[in-house]
Amino acid sequence: MIFIKNAAQLDRMRAAGQLLYEIMQKLREVIRPGETTAAIDAYAEELIRRAGAVPSFLDYRGYPASICASVDDEVVHGIPSVRQVLRSGSILSVDCGLVLDGWQADSAFTMGIGIISPELERLIRVTEQCFFEGARQAVSGNRISDIGHAVQTLAESQGYGVVRDLTGHGIGRNMHEDPSVPNFGEPGRGARLRAGMTLAIEPMISLGSWQVKEMDDGWTIKTLDGSSCAHYEHTIAVREDGPPEVLTLPGYTWA
Ligand code: MF3
Ligand code: CO
């Protein structure tokens, strides 16, 4: 069942999105060589709670942290650790979600640590572009698969792999609601998009193959071929007309 949010509900999701945006900006500022992913997680939890919100990942199906911190060939769901010290040349994906006043926001970004190769810079840039190409399709009257088709078309045109085993999702009172939002596929399939639908769109794009494997910790997902992977996610709201509002990127205007 896909829940359509009314104007008052969208206001509250907008507030959650704004808060998560501000927190993600603060996290970016502390990510540097020598930092541990556990320290970034602790800071994220502190910022979320200080704002009167609740970390949505913590204790979700037993997940032990407030962020996912995924380095290099880790795709998503990396568990923060005091043993994981960030090194120059790596890339780090930070995924974070919070609940404010009963409403969820979910967002992720990938950034380079210290100095990274032009190849990795390009992977990060194209992954962000994949999000915007996909999200641009989240227009009332289009269908769910139009989003993933746009993501896949751009990613594969650049020689990258699109992770298929994990998808974006509806979001609202719960972190994961219907519909599922794949990052690949034929256009014109799936549920028709309507104003008031709220979605987390989250391309995961690899330098190599799209295939992934789960680690023994029961959470961390890595690329099967060891290639580096980037992740970029925002919570969006479908509008009556035109491209969506990006709730976790307040003030964003479409070119
Ligand atoms: N943002 C992710 C998602 O959309 C991560 C949630 S997994 C968790 O599914 F367990 F860490 F919460
Ligand atoms: Co998500």
GROMACS .gro file of N, CA, C and O in nm, residues 6-72:
model
  268
    6ASN      N    1  -0.051   1.419   0.285
    6ASN     CA    2  -0.120   1.547   0.265
    6ASN      C    3  -0.025   1.662   0.298
    6ASN      O    4   0.090   1.640   0.339
    7ALA      N    5  -0.074   1.784   0.280
    7ALA     CA    6   0.014   1.901   0.294
    7ALA      C    7   0.074   1.910   0.435
    7ALA      O    8   0.193   1.942   0.450
    8ALA      N    9  -0.006   1.880   0.536
    8ALA     CA   10   0.045   1.889   0.674
    8ALA      C   11   0.152   1.783   0.699
    8ALA      O   12   0.253   1.808   0.766
    9GLN      N   13   0.129   1.664   0.645
    9GLN     CA   14   0.227   1.557   0.661
    9GLN      C   15   0.356   1.589   0.586
    9GLN      O   16   0.466   1.564   0.634
   10LEU      N   17   0.341   1.646   0.467
   10LEU     CA   18   0.460   1.685   0.390
   10LEU      C   19   0.539   1.793   0.463
   10LEU      O   20   0.662   1.793   0.458
   11ASP      N   21   0.469   1.880   0.534
   11ASP     CA   22   0.540   1.982   0.614
   11ASP      C   23   0.630   1.915   0.717
   11ASP      O   24   0.743   1.959   0.740
   12ARG      N   25   0.579   1.810   0.779
   12ARG     CA   26   0.658   1.743   0.882
   12ARG      C   27   0.772   1.662   0.820
   12ARG      O   28   0.882   1.655   0.875
   13MET      N   29   0.749   1.606   0.703
   13MET     CA   30   0.859   1.536   0.635
   13MET      C   31   0.965   1.636   0.588
   13MET      O   32   1.084   1.607   0.586
   14ARG      N   33   0.918   1.756   0.551
   14ARG     CA   34   1.011   1.863   0.510
   14ARG      C   35   1.101   1.901   0.628
   14ARG      O   36   1.221   1.923   0.612
   15ALA      N   37   1.041   1.908   0.747
   15ALA     CA   38   1.120   1.944   0.866
   15ALA      C   39   1.222   1.835   0.897
   15ALA      O   40   1.338   1.864   0.930
   16ALA      N   41   1.181   1.710   0.886
   16ALA     CA   42   1.274   1.599   0.908
   16ALA      C   43   1.386   1.603   0.804
   16ALA      O   44   1.504   1.583   0.836
   17GLY      N   45   1.349   1.629   0.680
   17GLY     CA   46   1.448   1.635   0.572
   17GLY      C   47   1.547   1.748   0.592
   17GLY      O   48   1.669   1.731   0.571
   18GLN      N   49   1.497   1.862   0.632
   18GLN     CA   50   1.583   1.979   0.658
   18GLN      C   51   1.684   1.946   0.768
   18GLN      O   52   1.804   1.975   0.756
   19LEU      N   53   1.635   1.884   0.875
   19LEU     CA   54   1.725   1.849   0.986
   19LEU      C   55   1.832   1.750   0.938
   19LEU      O   56   1.951   1.766   0.968
   20LEU      N   57   1.790   1.649   0.864
   20LEU     CA   58   1.888   1.550   0.819
   20LEU      C   59   1.991   1.614   0.726
   20LEU      O   60   2.111   1.585   0.734
   21TYR      N   61   1.945   1.705   0.640
   21TYR     CA   62   2.038   1.778   0.552
   21TYR      C   63   2.146   1.850   0.636
   21TYR      O   64   2.266   1.839   0.607
   22GLU      N   65   2.101   1.921   0.739
   22GLU     CA   66   2.196   1.997   0.822
   22GLU      C   67   2.296   1.903   0.890
   22GLU      O   68   2.416   1.933   0.898
   23ILE      N   69   2.246   1.790   0.936
   23ILE     CA   70   2.335   1.694   1.003
   23ILE      C   71   2.435   1.635   0.904
   23ILE      O   72   2.554   1.621   0.935
   24MET      N   73   2.390   1.603   0.785
   24MET     CA   74   2.482   1.547   0.684
   24MET      C   75   2.592   1.648   0.650
   24MET      O   76   2.709   1.609   0.630
   25GLN      N   77   2.559   1.776   0.644
   25GLN     CA   78   2.661   1.877   0.618
   25GLN      C   79   2.765   1.877   0.729
   25GLN      O   80   2.886   1.887   0.705
   26LYS      N   81   2.719   1.864   0.853
   26LYS     CA   82   2.813   1.864   0.967
   26LYS      C   83   2.899   1.739   0.965
   26LYS      O   84   3.018   1.744   1.001
   27LEU      N   85   2.843   1.627   0.924
   27LEU     CA   86   2.923   1.504   0.918
   27LEU      C   87   3.033   1.519   0.813
   27LEU      O   88   3.148   1.478   0.835
   28ARG      N   89   2.999   1.577   0.699
   28ARG     CA   90   3.101   1.595   0.593
   28ARG      C   91   3.223   1.669   0.646
   28ARG      O   92   3.336   1.641   0.606
   29GLU      N   93   3.197   1.765   0.738
   29GLU     CA   94   3.307   1.848   0.788
   29GLU      C   95   3.406   1.772   0.875
   29GLU      O   96   3.520   1.815   0.891
   30VAL      N   97   3.364   1.661   0.934
   30VAL     CA   98   3.454   1.589   1.025
   30VAL      C   99   3.515   1.464   0.959
   30VAL      O  100   3.593   1.393   1.023
   31ILE      N  101   3.479   1.437   0.836
   31ILE     CA  102   3.530   1.317   0.768
   31ILE      C  103   3.665   1.348   0.706
   31ILE      O  104   3.676   1.433   0.618
   32ARG      N  105   3.767   1.285   0.759
   32ARG     CA  106   3.905   1.311   0.713
   32ARG      C  107   3.993   1.193   0.749
   32ARG      O  108   3.955   1.108   0.830
   33PRO      N  109   4.113   1.187   0.688
   33PRO     CA  110   4.205   1.078   0.722
   33PRO      C  111   4.233   1.076   0.873
   33PRO      O  112   4.244   1.180   0.936
   34GLY      N  113   4.239   0.956   0.929
   34GLY     CA  114   4.267   0.940   1.073
   34GLY      C  115   4.142   0.925   1.156
   34GLY      O  116   4.148   0.875   1.270
   35GLU      N  117   4.029   0.970   1.104
   35GLU     CA  118   3.901   0.958   1.176
   35GLU      C  119   3.854   0.813   1.170
   35GLU      O  120   3.879   0.743   1.073
   36THR      N  121   3.784   0.769   1.275
   36THR     CA  122   3.724   0.635   1.268
   36THR      C  123   3.577   0.647   1.232
   36THR      O  124   3.512   0.748   1.261
   37THR      N  125   3.524   0.541   1.170
   37THR     CA  126   3.382   0.546   1.136
   37THR      C  127   3.296   0.541   1.262
   37THR      O  128   3.185   0.594   1.263
   38ALA      N  129   3.350   0.486   1.372
   38ALA     CA  130   3.275   0.488   1.498
   38ALA      C  131   3.259   0.630   1.551
   38ALA      O  132   3.155   0.665   1.607
   39ALA      N  133   3.363   0.712   1.534
   39ALA     CA  134   3.355   0.850   1.582
   39ALA      C  135   3.251   0.929   1.501
   39ALA      O  136   3.177   1.011   1.557
   40ILE      N  137   3.245   0.903   1.372
   40ILE     CA  138   3.146   0.972   1.287
   40ILE      C  139   3.005   0.929   1.329
   40ILE      O  140   2.913   1.012   1.337
   41ASP      N  141   2.990   0.802   1.359
   41ASP     CA  142   2.860   0.751   1.404
   41ASP      C  143   2.817   0.815   1.536
   41ASP      O  144   2.702   0.857   1.552
   42ALA      N  145   2.912   0.825   1.629
   42ALA     CA  146   2.880   0.884   1.761
   42ALA      C  147   2.838   1.030   1.744
   42ALA      O  148   2.743   1.077   1.809
   43TYR      N  149   2.908   1.101   1.657
   43TYR     CA  150   2.875   1.242   1.631
   43TYR      C  151   2.736   1.253   1.567
   43TYR      O  152   2.656   1.340   1.606
   44ALA      N  153   2.706   1.164   1.474
   44ALA     CA  154   2.574   1.166   1.409
   44ALA      C  155   2.464   1.144   1.513
   44ALA      O  156   2.364   1.218   1.515
   45GLU      N  157   2.483   1.046   1.599
   45GLU     CA  158   2.379   1.020   1.700
   45GLU      C  159   2.360   1.139   1.792
   45GLU      O  160   2.246   1.177   1.825
   46GLU      N  161   2.472   1.203   1.830
   46GLU     CA  162   2.465   1.320   1.917
   46GLU      C  163   2.387   1.434   1.850
   46GLU      O  164   2.299   1.497   1.911
   47LEU      N  165   2.417   1.458   1.722
   47LEU     CA  166   2.348   1.566   1.650
   47LEU      C  167   2.199   1.537   1.636
   47LEU      O  168   2.115   1.628   1.649
   48ILE      N  169   2.166   1.411   1.609
   48ILE     CA  170   2.025   1.375   1.592
   48ILE      C  171   1.949   1.394   1.724
   48ILE      O  172   1.843   1.458   1.728
   49ARG      N  173   2.005   1.344   1.832
   49ARG     CA  174   1.935   1.351   1.961
   49ARG      C  175   1.928   1.494   2.014
   49ARG      O  176   1.829   1.535   2.072
   50ARG      N  177   2.036   1.569   1.991
   50ARG     CA  178   2.039   1.708   2.037
   50ARG      C  179   1.926   1.789   1.971
   50ARG      O  180   1.875   1.886   2.027
   51ALA      N  181   1.887   1.748   1.850
   51ALA     CA  182   1.780   1.819   1.778
   51ALA      C  183   1.641   1.765   1.814
   51ALA      O  184   1.541   1.807   1.757
   52GLY      N  185   1.637   1.670   1.908
   52GLY     CA  186   1.507   1.617   1.949
   52GLY      C  187   1.452   1.511   1.856
   52GLY      O  188   1.333   1.478   1.860
   53ALA      N  189   1.539   1.455   1.772
   53ALA     CA  190   1.498   1.349   1.679
   53ALA      C  191   1.554   1.216   1.729
   53ALA      O  192   1.626   1.210   1.829
   54VAL      N  193   1.521   1.110   1.656
   54VAL     CA  194   1.564   0.975   1.693
   54VAL      C  195   1.634   0.912   1.572
   54VAL      O  196   1.586   0.924   1.459
   55PRO      N  197   1.748   0.846   1.594
   55PRO     CA  198   1.815   0.777   1.482
   55PRO      C  199   1.730   0.660   1.436
   55PRO      O  200   1.694   0.574   1.518
   56SER      N  201   1.697   0.655   1.309
   56SER     CA  202   1.606   0.548   1.264
   56SER      C  203   1.678   0.416   1.235
   56SER      O  204   1.614   0.311   1.235
   57PHE      N  205   1.809   0.420   1.213
   57PHE     CA  206   1.880   0.295   1.182
   57PHE      C  207   1.906   0.215   1.310
   57PHE      O  208   1.907   0.092   1.307
   58LEU      N  209   1.932   0.287   1.422
   58LEU     CA  210   1.971   0.222   1.547
   58LEU      C  211   1.863   0.125   1.592
   58LEU      O  212   1.747   0.165   1.610
   59ASP      N  213   1.902  -0.001   1.609
   59ASP     CA  214   1.811  -0.108   1.651
   59ASP      C  215   1.711  -0.151   1.542
   59ASP      O  216   1.623  -0.232   1.569
   60TYR      N  217   1.723  -0.094   1.422
   60TYR     CA  218   1.637  -0.140   1.312
   60TYR      C  219   1.679  -0.283   1.276
   60TYR      O  220   1.792  -0.305   1.230
   61ARG      N  221   1.592  -0.379   1.300
   61ARG     CA  222   1.625  -0.521   1.280
   61ARG      C  223   1.758  -0.559   1.345
   61ARG      O  224   1.835  -0.638   1.290
   62GLY      N  225   1.789  -0.493   1.457
   62GLY     CA  226   1.912  -0.524   1.530
   62GLY      C  227   2.035  -0.449   1.482
   62GLY      O  228   2.145  -0.474   1.532
   63TYR      N  229   2.019  -0.356   1.388
   63TYR     CA  230   2.135  -0.280   1.340
   63TYR      C  231   2.193  -0.199   1.457
   63TYR      O  232   2.118  -0.133   1.529
   64PRO      N  233   2.328  -0.202   1.476
   64PRO     CA  234   2.386  -0.148   1.599
   64PRO      C  235   2.430  -0.002   1.596
   64PRO      O  236   2.497   0.041   1.689
   65ALA      N  237   2.397   0.077   1.495
   65ALA     CA  238   2.451   0.212   1.487
   65ALA      C  239   2.350   0.309   1.425
   65ALA      O  240   2.244   0.268   1.377
   66SER      N  241   2.386   0.438   1.425
   66SER     CA  242   2.297   0.542   1.373
   66SER      C  243   2.325   0.577   1.228
   66SER      O  244   2.243   0.643   1.164
   67ILE      N  245   2.444   0.538   1.180
   67ILE     CA  246   2.476   0.555   1.038
   67ILE      C  247   2.524   0.421   0.982
   67ILE      O  248   2.563   0.332   1.059
   68CYS      N  249   2.522   0.411   0.850
   68CYS     CA  250   2.599   0.307   0.783
   68CYS      C  251   2.722   0.377   0.726
   68CYS      O  252   2.711   0.487   0.669
   69ALA      N  253   2.838   0.316   0.743
   69ALA     CA  254   2.964   0.373   0.696
   69ALA      C  255   3.032   0.267   0.609
   69ALA      O  256   3.082   0.167   0.661
   70SER      N  257   3.032   0.289   0.479
   70SER     CA  258   3.076   0.185   0.384
   70SER      C  259   3.196   0.239   0.306
   70SER      O  260   3.186   0.341   0.239
   71VAL      N  261   3.310   0.169   0.318
   71VAL     CA  262   3.436   0.216   0.262
   71VAL      C  263   3.473   0.135   0.137
   71VAL      O  264   3.463   0.012   0.137
   72ASP      N  265   3.514   0.206   0.032
   72ASP     CA  266   3.571   0.145  -0.091
   72ASP      C  267   3.477   0.042  -0.155
   72ASP      O  268   3.377   0.079  -0.212
   0.00000   0.00000   0.00000
